[in-house]
């Protein structure tokens, strides 16, 4: 833990090995992948080395980050303006694709019918294809209801691309959940009809949901 | 009224959307930008108030109907679902204005609330999408290593075997490919040649009559004795034919006797 | 130049910018290229930042190096082995390969044609390749007969793996016979139940066989 306590410490042998491996890797690596690549080092030790490294790099122009349980180095976000000019190759998403992606991310797993009921329009097949091709969403099985519709969920690449450690980091997800805005309309309607809006009772309910979401 | 149905006094949790635009004819130009009636309604609602929980559904219905009407005046072709929504909203408006006791189930308040909830949800997702897209994105704001060396895993097969497998394999090769020598076991027989030799040799010992049984090997097995007897008998006949011995038998099955003939005596 | 004096210093703004730029670059960059990329920073300052960074990275698993006036990050030389990992997969030698190995061990040096005539079946080239890959046999020259066929022999690794001091430790033909290993498979059981090993006789023949085999 000495490394983790001080960002200035000389990196230890394992830290150096983890650092070099992640630096050379073509893609992000899980703790398990690192552990096996390094010849079976205890995952706990690898995790310790990652934490220490993360701290050592915190003030640098390169950061060590975890995205969806996978670790990689990337440039510090505050330097974006320096690097952006040569490297503008981010996929431009249509508004429809952007919305569909957000709906899947905040509601996953979710069927196409559920996406459409939120958006109020049909989703063209191309929209989901674009998101699949980008590697941001994937088929996540079928919902066990009549018709067994296909359901969609996000991928680790999605978290990676948007700089999210996990889905819990989705902007505002806790507040949305607390406000019941991730619940289907029918459910929300029932909840709303049950309470007399002007009564203090309603306030209580809100408080309660906040706690749950936090 | 509808605004009050869901905790109107709860603070709104999102940063305010774009500054409310005035409800002007600028809408016409954006016709292609709408993704269906709900989208249009959401935009109209946003122009009305910051908080979607406090919008007036009646005012919203009016704005929508006005918009559709103007589109008609401009002879813009509207997709059918915009017209369906317009019809439904017109019905909702009249129901909301009717005295309560004449209302059907579901009540117009419930329908209005449902619309409001849908708009809230679409609005929430639209904001979430904007915030998501505004994050530091890989390849736009943060960058991965430009030229990673890459990790290579070479699969190497480590072969394993053991001594027993080795010698067993060799044994089986040997067993499989050893030249096969077939040899017939020595059967207990006396050949005619050896009987001839034997009987001739014995005849040389004496000129007296001898029983043919005496020529048999004394310690032979019963099988060999039988064979020897037969061979010796044939040998005796052969010797008699050559004129070297004479045979004598007193009666059938009596002992067969043999005696050497003197040289030249046979003629 | 403070950064250059101490590898422990927090990286300065320019150092961070240089660090991130080199990290994200597709290829090594000259001081001039860096300078112009960073909006016309004095080359002297860029050089100072590079020197400081080089020092900061000196003890890490990644090094900043200059090659022909161009700078880039690379894995520390002592960790280069991490870039190429060998994953070992243990497999049992096939029956055919075991037979060939045994023949080579008992008869070495031996040509492929000789192996085939002993085995009584054709031997695929792959079988010999496997034994070579395992490190148990090696080419041992050519037989000076028409066609000059390659001949094979076992290696020290072979002895090692099979726990033999020398090839003389291989059991002789009569030991094999005594162990029932020379019997055709279907008769082996019958023989084993009838056979009364005759010690002295066996010993004699062993000596004999050894001489022949050696």
Short mmCIF file of C-alpha atoms in Angstrom, two decimals, chain C residues 1 5 9 20 45 58 61 74 87 97 102 105 113 129 134 143 146 152 154 170 184 199 201 214:
data_model
loop_
_atom_site.label_atom_id
_atom_site.label_comp_id
_atom_site.label_asym_id
_atom_site.label_seq_id
_atom_site.Cartn_x
_atom_site.Cartn_y
_atom_site.Cartn_z
CA UNK C 1 14.08 23.31 -15.53
CA UNK C 5 16.20 18.49 -11.50
CA UNK C 9 8.23 16.93 -9.12
CA UNK C 20 0.02 13.57 -23.71
CA UNK C 45 11.39 24.81 -23.76
CA UNK C 58 13.52 6.80 -15.70
CA UNK C 61 7.88 0.66 -16.55
CA UNK C 74 8.27 2.73 -25.10
CA UNK C 87 1.13 -19.51 -23.09
CA UNK C 97 4.47 -40.10 -31.96
CA UNK C 102 10.59 -45.09 -28.85
CA UNK C 105 15.43 -43.98 -28.74
CA UNK C 113 12.69 -45.07 -43.83
CA UNK C 129 7.85 -32.32 -36.30
CA UNK C 134 8.98 -31.15 -28.03
CA UNK C 143 23.33 -41.60 -43.54
CA UNK C 146 22.26 -43.54 -51.69
CA UNK C 152 17.42 -38.70 -36.14
CA UNK C 154 17.32 -38.24 -29.13
CA UNK C 170 16.13 -48.04 -21.45
CA UNK C 184 0.36 -58.93 -28.94
CA UNK C 199 15.32 -64.48 -13.04
CA UNK C 201 17.98 -66.40 -17.51
CA UNK C 214 24.21 -49.80 -27.42
#
